[in-house]
mmCIF file of C-alpha atoms and ligand atoms in Angstrom:
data_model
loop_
_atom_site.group_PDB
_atom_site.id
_atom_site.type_symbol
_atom_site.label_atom_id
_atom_site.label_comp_id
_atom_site.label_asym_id
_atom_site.label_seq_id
_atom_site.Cartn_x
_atom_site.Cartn_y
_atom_site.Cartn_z
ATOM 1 C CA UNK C 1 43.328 118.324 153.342
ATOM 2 C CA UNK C 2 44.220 116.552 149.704
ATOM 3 C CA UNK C 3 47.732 116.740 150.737
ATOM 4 C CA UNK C 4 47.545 115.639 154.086
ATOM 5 C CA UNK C 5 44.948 112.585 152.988
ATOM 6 C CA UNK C 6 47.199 111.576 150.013
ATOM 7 C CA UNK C 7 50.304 111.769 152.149
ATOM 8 C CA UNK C 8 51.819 108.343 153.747
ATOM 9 C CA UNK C 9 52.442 107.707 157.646
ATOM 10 C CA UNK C 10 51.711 104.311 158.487
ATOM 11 C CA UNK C 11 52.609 104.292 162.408
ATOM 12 C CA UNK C 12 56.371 104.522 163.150
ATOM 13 C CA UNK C 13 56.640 106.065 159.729
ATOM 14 C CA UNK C 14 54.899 109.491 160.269
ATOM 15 C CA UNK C 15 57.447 111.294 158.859
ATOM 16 C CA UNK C 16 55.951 112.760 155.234
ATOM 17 C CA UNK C 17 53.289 113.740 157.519
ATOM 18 C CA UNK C 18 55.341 115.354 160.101
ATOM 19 C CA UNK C 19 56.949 117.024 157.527
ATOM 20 C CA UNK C 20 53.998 118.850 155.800
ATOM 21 C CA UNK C 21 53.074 119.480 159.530
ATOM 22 C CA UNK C 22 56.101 121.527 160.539
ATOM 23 C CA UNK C 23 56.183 123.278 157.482
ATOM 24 C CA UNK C 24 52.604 124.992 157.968
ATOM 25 C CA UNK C 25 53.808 125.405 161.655
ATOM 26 C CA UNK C 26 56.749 127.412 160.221
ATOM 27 C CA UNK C 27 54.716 129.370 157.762
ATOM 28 C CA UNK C 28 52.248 130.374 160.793
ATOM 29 C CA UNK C 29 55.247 132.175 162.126
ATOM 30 C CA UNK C 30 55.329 129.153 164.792
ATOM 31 C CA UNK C 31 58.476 127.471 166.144
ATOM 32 C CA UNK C 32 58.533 123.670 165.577
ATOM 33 C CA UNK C 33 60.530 120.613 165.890
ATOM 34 C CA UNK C 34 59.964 116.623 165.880
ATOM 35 C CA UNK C 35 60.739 115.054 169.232
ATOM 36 C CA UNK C 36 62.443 111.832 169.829
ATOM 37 C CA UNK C 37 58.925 110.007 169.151
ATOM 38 C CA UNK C 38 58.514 111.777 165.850
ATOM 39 C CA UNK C 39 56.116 114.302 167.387
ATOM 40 C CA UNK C 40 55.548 117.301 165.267
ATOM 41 C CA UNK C 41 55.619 119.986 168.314
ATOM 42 C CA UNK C 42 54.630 123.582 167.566
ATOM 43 C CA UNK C 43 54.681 126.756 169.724
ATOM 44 C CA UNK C 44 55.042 130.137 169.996
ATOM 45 C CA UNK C 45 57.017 130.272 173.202
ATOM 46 C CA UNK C 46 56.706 127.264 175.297
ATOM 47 C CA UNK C 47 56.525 127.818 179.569
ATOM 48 C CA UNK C 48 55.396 125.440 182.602
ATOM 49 C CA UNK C 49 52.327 123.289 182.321
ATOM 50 C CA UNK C 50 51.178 124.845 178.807
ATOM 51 C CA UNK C 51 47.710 123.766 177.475
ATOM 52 C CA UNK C 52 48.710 121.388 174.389
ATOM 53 C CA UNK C 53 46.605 120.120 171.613
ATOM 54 C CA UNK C 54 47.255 116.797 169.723
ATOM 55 C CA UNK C 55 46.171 115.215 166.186
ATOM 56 C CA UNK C 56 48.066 111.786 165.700
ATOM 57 C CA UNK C 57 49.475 112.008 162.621
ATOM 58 C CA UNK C 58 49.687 107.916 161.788
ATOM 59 C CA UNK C 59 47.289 105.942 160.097
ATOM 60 C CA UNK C 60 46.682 102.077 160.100
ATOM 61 C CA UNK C 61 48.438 100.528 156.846
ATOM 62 C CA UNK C 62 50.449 96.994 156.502
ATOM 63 C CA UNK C 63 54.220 96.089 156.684
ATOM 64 C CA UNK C 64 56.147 93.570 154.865
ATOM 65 C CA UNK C 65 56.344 90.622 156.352
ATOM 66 C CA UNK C 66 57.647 87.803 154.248
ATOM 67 C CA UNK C 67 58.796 87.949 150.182
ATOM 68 C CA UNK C 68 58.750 84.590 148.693
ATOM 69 C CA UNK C 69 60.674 82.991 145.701
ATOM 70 C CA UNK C 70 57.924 84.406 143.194
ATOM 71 C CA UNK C 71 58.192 88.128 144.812
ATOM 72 C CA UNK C 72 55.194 87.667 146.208
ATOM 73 C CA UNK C 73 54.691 89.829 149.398
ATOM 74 C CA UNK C 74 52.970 89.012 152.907
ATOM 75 C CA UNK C 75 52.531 91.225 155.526
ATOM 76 C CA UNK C 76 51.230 91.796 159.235
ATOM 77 C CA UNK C 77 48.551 94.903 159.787
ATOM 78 C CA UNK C 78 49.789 97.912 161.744
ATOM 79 C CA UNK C 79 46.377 99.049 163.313
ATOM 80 C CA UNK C 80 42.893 97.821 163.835
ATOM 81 C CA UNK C 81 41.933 97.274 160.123
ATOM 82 C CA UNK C 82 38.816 95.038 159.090
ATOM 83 C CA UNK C 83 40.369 91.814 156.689
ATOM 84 C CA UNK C 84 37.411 92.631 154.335
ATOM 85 C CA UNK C 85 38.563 95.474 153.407
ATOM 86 C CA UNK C 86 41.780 94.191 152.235
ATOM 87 C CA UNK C 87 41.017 92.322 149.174
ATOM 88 C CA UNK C 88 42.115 93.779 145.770
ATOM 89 C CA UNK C 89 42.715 96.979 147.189
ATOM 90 C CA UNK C 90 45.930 98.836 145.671
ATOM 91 C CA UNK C 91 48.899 99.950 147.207
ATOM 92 C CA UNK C 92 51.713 101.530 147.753
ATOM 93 C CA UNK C 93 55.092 100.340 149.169
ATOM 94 C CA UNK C 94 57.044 102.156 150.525
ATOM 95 C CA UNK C 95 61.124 101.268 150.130
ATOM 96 C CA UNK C 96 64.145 102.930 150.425
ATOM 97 C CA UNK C 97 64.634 103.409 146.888
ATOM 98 C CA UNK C 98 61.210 104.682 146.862
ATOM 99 C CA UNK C 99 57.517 104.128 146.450
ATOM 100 C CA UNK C 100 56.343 101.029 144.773
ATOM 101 C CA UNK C 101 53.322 99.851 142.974
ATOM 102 C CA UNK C 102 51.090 96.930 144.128
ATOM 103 C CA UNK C 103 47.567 95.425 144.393
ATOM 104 C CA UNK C 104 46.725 92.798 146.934
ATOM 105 C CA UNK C 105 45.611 90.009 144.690
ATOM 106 C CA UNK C 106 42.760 87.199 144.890
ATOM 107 C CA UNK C 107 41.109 84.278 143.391
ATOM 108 C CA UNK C 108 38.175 85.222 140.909
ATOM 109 C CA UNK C 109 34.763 84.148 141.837
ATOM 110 C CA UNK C 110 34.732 82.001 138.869
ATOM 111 C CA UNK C 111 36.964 79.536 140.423
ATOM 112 C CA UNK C 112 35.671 79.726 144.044
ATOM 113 C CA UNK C 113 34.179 77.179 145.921
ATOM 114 C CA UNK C 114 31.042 77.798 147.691
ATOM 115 C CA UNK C 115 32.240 77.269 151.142
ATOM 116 C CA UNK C 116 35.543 79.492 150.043
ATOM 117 C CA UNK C 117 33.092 82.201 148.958
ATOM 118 C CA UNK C 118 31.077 82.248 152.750
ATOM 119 C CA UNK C 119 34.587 82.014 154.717
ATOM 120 C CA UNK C 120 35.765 84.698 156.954
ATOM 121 C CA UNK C 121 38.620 86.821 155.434
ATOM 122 C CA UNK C 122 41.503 86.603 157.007
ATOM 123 C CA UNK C 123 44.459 88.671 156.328
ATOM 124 C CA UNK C 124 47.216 86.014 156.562
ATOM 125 C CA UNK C 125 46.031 84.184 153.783
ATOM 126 C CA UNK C 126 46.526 87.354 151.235
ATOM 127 C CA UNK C 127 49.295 88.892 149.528
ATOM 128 C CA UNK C 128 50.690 91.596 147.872
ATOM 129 C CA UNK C 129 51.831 91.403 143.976
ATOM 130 C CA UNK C 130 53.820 94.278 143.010
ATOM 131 C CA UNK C 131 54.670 92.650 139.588
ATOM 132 C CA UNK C 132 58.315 91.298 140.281
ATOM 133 C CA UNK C 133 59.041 88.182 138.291
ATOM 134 C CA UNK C 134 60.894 86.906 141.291
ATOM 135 C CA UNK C 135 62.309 87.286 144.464
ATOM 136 C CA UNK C 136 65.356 88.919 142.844
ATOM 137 C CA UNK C 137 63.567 91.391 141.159
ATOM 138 C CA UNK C 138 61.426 92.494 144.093
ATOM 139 C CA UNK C 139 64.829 92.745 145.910
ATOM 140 C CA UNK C 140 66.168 95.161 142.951
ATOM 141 C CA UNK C 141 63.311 96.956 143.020
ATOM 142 C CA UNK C 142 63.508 97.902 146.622
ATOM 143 C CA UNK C 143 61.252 96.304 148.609
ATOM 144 C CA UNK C 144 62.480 94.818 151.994
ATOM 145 C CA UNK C 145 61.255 93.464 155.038
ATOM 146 C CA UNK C 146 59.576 96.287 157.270
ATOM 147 C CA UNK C 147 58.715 98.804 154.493
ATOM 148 C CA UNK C 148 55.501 100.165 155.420
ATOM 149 C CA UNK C 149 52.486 99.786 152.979
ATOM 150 C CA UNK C 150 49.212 102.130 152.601
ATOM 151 C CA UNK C 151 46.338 101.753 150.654
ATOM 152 C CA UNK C 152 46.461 104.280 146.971
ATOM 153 C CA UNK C 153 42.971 106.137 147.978
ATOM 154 C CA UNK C 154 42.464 109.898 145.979
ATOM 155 C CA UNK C 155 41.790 112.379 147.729
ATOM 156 C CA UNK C 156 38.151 113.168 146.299
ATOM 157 C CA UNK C 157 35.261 116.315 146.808
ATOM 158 C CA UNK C 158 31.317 114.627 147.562
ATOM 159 C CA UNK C 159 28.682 116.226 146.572
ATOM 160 C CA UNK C 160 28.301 119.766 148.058
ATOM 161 C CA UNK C 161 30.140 119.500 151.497
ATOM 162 C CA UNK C 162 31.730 115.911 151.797
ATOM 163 C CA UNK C 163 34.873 114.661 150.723
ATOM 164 C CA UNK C 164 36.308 111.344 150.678
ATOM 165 C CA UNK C 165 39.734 109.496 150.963
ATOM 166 C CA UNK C 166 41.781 107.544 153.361
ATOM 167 C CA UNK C 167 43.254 108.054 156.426
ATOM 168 C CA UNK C 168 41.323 110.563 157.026
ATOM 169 C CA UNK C 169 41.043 109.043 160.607
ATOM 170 C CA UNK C 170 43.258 111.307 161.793
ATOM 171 C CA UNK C 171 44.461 113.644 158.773
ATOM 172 C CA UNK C 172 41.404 115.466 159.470
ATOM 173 C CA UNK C 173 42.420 116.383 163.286
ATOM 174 C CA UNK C 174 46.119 117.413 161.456
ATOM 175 C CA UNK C 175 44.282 119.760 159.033
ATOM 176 C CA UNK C 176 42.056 121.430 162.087
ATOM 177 C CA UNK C 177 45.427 121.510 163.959
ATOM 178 C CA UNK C 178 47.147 123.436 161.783
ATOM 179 C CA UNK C 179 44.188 125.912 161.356
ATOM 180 C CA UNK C 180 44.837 126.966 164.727
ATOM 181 C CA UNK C 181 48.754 127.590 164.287
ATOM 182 C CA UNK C 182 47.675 131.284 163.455
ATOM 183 C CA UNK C 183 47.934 133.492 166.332
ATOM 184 C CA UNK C 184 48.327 131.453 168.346
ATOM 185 C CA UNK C 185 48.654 132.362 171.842
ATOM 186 C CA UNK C 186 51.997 131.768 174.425
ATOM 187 C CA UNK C 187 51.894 128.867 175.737
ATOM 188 C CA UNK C 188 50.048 126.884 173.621
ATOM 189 C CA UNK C 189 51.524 123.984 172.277
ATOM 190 C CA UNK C 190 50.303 122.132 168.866
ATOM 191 C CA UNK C 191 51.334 118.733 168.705
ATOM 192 C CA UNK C 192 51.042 115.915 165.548
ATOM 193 C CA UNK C 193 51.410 112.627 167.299
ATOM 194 C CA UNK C 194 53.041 109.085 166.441
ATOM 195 C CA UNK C 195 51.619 105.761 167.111
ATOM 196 C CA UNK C 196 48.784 106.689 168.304
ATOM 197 C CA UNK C 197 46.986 103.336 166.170
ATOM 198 C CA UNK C 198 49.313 100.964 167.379
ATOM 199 C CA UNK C 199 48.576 100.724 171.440
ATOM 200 C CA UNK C 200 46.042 101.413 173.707
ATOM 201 C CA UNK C 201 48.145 104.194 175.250
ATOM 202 C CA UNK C 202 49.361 105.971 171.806
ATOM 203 C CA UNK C 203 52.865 106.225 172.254
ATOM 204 C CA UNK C 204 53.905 109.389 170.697
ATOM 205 C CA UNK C 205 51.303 111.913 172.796
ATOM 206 C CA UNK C 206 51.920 109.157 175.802
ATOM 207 C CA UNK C 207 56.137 110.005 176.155
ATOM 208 C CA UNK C 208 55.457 114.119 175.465
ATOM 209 C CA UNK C 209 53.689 114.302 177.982
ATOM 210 C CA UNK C 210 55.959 113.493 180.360
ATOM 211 C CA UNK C 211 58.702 116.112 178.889
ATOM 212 C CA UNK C 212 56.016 118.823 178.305
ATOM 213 C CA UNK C 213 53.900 118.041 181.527
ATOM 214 C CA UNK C 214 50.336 119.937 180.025
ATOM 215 C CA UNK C 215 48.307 121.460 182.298
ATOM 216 C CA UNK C 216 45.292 120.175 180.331
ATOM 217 C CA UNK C 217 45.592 117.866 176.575
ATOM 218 C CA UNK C 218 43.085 118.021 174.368
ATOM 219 C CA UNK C 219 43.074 115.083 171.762
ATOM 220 C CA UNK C 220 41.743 116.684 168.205
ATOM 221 C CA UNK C 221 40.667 113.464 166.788
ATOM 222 C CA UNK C 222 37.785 112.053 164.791
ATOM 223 C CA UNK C 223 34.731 109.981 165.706
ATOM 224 C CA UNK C 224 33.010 107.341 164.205
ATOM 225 C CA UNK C 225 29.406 108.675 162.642
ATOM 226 C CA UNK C 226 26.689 106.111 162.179
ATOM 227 C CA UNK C 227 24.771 107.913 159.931
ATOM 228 C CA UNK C 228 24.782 105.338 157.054
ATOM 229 C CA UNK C 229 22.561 102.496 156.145
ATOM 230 C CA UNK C 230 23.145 99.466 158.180
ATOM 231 C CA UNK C 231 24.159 101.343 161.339
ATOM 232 C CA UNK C 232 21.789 101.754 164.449
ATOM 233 C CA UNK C 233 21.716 105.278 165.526
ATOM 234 C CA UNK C 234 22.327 103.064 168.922
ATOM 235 C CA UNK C 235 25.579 101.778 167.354
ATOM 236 C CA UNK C 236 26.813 105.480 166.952
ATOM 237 C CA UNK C 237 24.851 108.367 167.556
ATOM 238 C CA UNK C 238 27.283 110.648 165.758
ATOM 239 C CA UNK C 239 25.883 112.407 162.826
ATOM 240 C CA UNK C 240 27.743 114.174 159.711
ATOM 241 C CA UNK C 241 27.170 118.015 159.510
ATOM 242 C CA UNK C 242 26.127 118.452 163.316
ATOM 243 C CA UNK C 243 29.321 119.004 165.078
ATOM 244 C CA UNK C 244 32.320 117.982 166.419
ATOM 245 C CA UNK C 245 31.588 115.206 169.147
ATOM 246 C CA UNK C 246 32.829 115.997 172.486
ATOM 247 C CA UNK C 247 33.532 112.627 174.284
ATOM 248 C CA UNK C 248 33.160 112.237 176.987
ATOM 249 C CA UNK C 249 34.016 108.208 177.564
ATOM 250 C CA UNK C 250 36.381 106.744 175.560
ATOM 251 C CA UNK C 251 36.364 102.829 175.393
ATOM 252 C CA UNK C 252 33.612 102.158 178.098
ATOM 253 C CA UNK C 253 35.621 103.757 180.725
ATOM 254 C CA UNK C 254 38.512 101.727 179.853
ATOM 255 C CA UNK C 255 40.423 104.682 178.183
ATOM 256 C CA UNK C 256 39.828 108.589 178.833
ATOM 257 C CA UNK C 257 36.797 109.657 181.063
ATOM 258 C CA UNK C 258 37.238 113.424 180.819
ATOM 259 C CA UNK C 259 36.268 115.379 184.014
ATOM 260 C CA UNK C 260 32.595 117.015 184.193
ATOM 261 C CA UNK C 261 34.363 120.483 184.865
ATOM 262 C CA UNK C 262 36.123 119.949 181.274
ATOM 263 C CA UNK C 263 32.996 118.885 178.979
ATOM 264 C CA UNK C 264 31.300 121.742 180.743
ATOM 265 C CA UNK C 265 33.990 124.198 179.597
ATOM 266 C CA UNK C 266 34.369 122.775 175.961
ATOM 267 C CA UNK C 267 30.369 122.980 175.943
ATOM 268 C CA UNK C 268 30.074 126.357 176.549
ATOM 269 C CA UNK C 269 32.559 127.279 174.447
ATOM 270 C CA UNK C 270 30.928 125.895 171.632
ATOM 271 C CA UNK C 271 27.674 127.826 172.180
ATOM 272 C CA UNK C 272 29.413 130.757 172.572
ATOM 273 C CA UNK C 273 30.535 129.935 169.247
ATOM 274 C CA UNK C 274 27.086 129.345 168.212
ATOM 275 C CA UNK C 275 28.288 125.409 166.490
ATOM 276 C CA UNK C 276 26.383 122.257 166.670
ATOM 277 C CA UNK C 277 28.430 119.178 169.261
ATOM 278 C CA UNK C 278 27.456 116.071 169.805
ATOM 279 C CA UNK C 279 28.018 114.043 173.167
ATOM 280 C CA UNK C 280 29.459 111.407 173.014
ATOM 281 C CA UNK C 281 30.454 108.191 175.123
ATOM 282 C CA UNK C 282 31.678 105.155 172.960
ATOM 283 C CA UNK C 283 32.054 101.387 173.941
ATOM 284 C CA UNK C 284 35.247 100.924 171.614
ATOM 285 C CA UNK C 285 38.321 102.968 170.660
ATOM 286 C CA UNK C 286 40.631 105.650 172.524
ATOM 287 C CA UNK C 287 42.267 108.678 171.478
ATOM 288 C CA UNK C 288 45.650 110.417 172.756
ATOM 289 C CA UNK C 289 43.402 111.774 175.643
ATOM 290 C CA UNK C 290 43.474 108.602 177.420
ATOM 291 C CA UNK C 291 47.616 107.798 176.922
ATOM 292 C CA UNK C 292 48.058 111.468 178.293
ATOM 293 C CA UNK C 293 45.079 111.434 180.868
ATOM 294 C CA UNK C 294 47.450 109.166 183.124
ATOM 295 C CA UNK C 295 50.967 111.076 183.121
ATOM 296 C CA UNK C 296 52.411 112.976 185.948
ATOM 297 C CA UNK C 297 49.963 111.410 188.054
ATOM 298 C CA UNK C 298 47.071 112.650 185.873
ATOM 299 C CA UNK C 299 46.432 115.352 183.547
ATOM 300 C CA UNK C 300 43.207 116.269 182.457
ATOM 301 C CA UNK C 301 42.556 115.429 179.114
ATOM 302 C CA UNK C 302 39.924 115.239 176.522
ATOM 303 C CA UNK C 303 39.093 114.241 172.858
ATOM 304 C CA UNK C 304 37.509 116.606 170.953
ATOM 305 C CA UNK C 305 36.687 114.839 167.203
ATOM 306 C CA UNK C 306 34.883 115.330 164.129
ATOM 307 C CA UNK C 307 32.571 112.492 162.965
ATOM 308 C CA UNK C 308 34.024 110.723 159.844
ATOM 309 C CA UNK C 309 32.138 107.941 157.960
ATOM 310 C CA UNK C 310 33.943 104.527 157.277
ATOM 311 C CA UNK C 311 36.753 104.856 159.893
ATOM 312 C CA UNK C 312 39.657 103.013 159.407
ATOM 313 C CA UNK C 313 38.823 101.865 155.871
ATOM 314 C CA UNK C 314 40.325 102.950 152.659
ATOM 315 C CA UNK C 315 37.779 105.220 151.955
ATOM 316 C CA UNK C 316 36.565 107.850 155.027
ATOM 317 C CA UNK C 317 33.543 110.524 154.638
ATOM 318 C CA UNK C 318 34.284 113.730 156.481
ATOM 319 C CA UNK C 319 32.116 116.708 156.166
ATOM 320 C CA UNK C 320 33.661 120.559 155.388
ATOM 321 C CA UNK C 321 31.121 121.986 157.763
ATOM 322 C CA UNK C 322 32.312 119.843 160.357
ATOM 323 C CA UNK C 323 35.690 120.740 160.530
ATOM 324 C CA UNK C 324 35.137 124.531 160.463
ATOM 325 C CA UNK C 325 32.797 124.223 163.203
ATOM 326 C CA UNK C 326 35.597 122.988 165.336
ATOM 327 C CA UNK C 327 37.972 125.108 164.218
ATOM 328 C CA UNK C 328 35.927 127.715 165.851
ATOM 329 C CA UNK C 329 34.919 125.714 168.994
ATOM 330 C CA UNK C 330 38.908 124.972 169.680
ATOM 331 C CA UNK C 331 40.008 128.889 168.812
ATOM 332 C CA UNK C 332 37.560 129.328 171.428
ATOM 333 C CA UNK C 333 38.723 127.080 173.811
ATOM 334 C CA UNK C 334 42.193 127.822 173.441
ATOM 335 C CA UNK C 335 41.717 131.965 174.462
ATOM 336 C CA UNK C 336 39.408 131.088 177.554
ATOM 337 C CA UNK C 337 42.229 128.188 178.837
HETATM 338 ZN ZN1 ZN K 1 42.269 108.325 165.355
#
């Protein structure tokens, strides 16, 4: 999980990610390959229609935009990211020549005005400062237009059962993916997806689909909890430690609505397994289940995700217990489809 959480994939740039991926796919005695949309794609023998489970493997991050004549960087944000959480976070860039350094820099309150101090944030007016004296330096040192850029979150253990660290929206649904690589049976195919935070259909799982035409995709994702102070259990009903939450509705109908016959059969799986779920319908956000559900003139498709705290922040909350439950609840799944 440290290695998967600490790794860099910034959509379109999944491939430290996919590589960890294919290698545990290997290792399971799996064969495995990345696509032409940087899937990681993992089977044991692959027939018609097989049953195929995805984790998207990309995680929201920044890319250079603009370096001016200080070496000063700006950027545009790959992903829904909040412009709060920008401000003097540090960073990594990553060039050709390799990773770089940087913090994304700030005036101190001493010198702000009050009206400056209540304004929105907004992400255009920051920057990155990766200590270059100049323009010509930051070109020696690598950095270009397009690199990609993640925030430099360790991995960390919480208290008994929690861990933290970032993009754990959707590291988390890699790490249960690749729990299920052993045994697994024929026909099964285990998928890390690309740019799955960059559209509404998440392009990666969206183009497989048409290739590997699944009889039934189920998106291994996670889900926002609301378990926290200033959240509404109204806001999100999802609790840590109780369960992966099977949704039902993704993005108020908008995305995925997965068919009754489906939650039924992911339900009962889970008691059979004797592990806490959670229903759930949200208002915003999609997974891969909704760029598969409407392939090949439809293929049923569902999300199946564990809750994490602080989504799409620098610093997600998952929860060990969660992640074995649905380990169990998908093993389960997988032998009765
Ligand atoms: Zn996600």
């Amino acid at each position: 999980m440290q290695r998967l959480s600490e790794a860099d994939g910034v959509s379109s740039e999944e491939g430290e990610v996919a590589l960890i991926m294919l290698d545990c796919f290997r290792k399971a005695g799996l064969k495995a390959e990345i696509d032409g949309s940087g899937n990681a794609i993992a089977y044991k023998s692959l027939g018609k229609n097989p049953l195929v489970l995805g984790a998207h493997m990309d995680e929201i991050g920044l890319m250079v935009k603009h370096i001016d004549d200080k070496g000063f960087i700006r950027f545009i944000k790959i992903g829904g990211i909040d412009d709060r959480t920008l401000i003097n976070q540090q960073v990594t860039v990553r060039t050709t020549k390799g990773t770089l350094a940087g913090v994304i820099g700030s005036k101190p309150p001493h010198l702000l005005k009050d009206e400056e101090r209540k304004a929105a944030v907004d992400a255009k007016s920051l920057f990155i400062d990766i200590g270059a004296a100049d323009a010509k330096e930051a070109a020696k040192m690598g950095v270009e237009v397009g690199n990609t850029v993640t925030f430099n979150t360790r991995f960390r253990r919480m208290g008994g059962k929690m861990f933290s660290g970032k993009a754990l929206d959707n590291r988390i649904g890699c790490y249960v993916l690749l729990q299920l690589a052993k045994g697994l049976p024929l026909n099964v195919v285990l998928m890390g997806t690309a740019q799955e935070e960059v559209s509404t259909f998440g392009k990666g799982a969206h183009n497989a689909a048409f290739t590997l035409e699944p009889r039934a995709f189920i998106a291994v994702d996670t889900s926002i909890a609301g378990d926290h102070p200033e959240m509404r259990p109204e806001e999100a009903p999802v609790s840590l430690g109780k369960g992966p939450a099977i949704t039902m509705v993704e993005a108020a109908a908008r995305g995925n609505v997965a068919s009754r016959k489906l939650v039924q059969k992911v339900m009962d799986c889970a008691k059979k397994e004797k592990v806490g779920f959670q229903l759930e319908v949200i208002d915003g956000g999609a997974t891969d289940a909704a760029s598969v559900s409407n392939v090949n003139g439809g293929i049923s498709s569902i999300a199946v995700c564990t809750p994490t705290r602080y989504i799409h922040s620098t610093v997600g909350v998952g929860h060990e217990d969660d992640i074995e439950a649905q380990v169990k609840l998908l093993k389960r799944l997988i032998r009765e489809m």
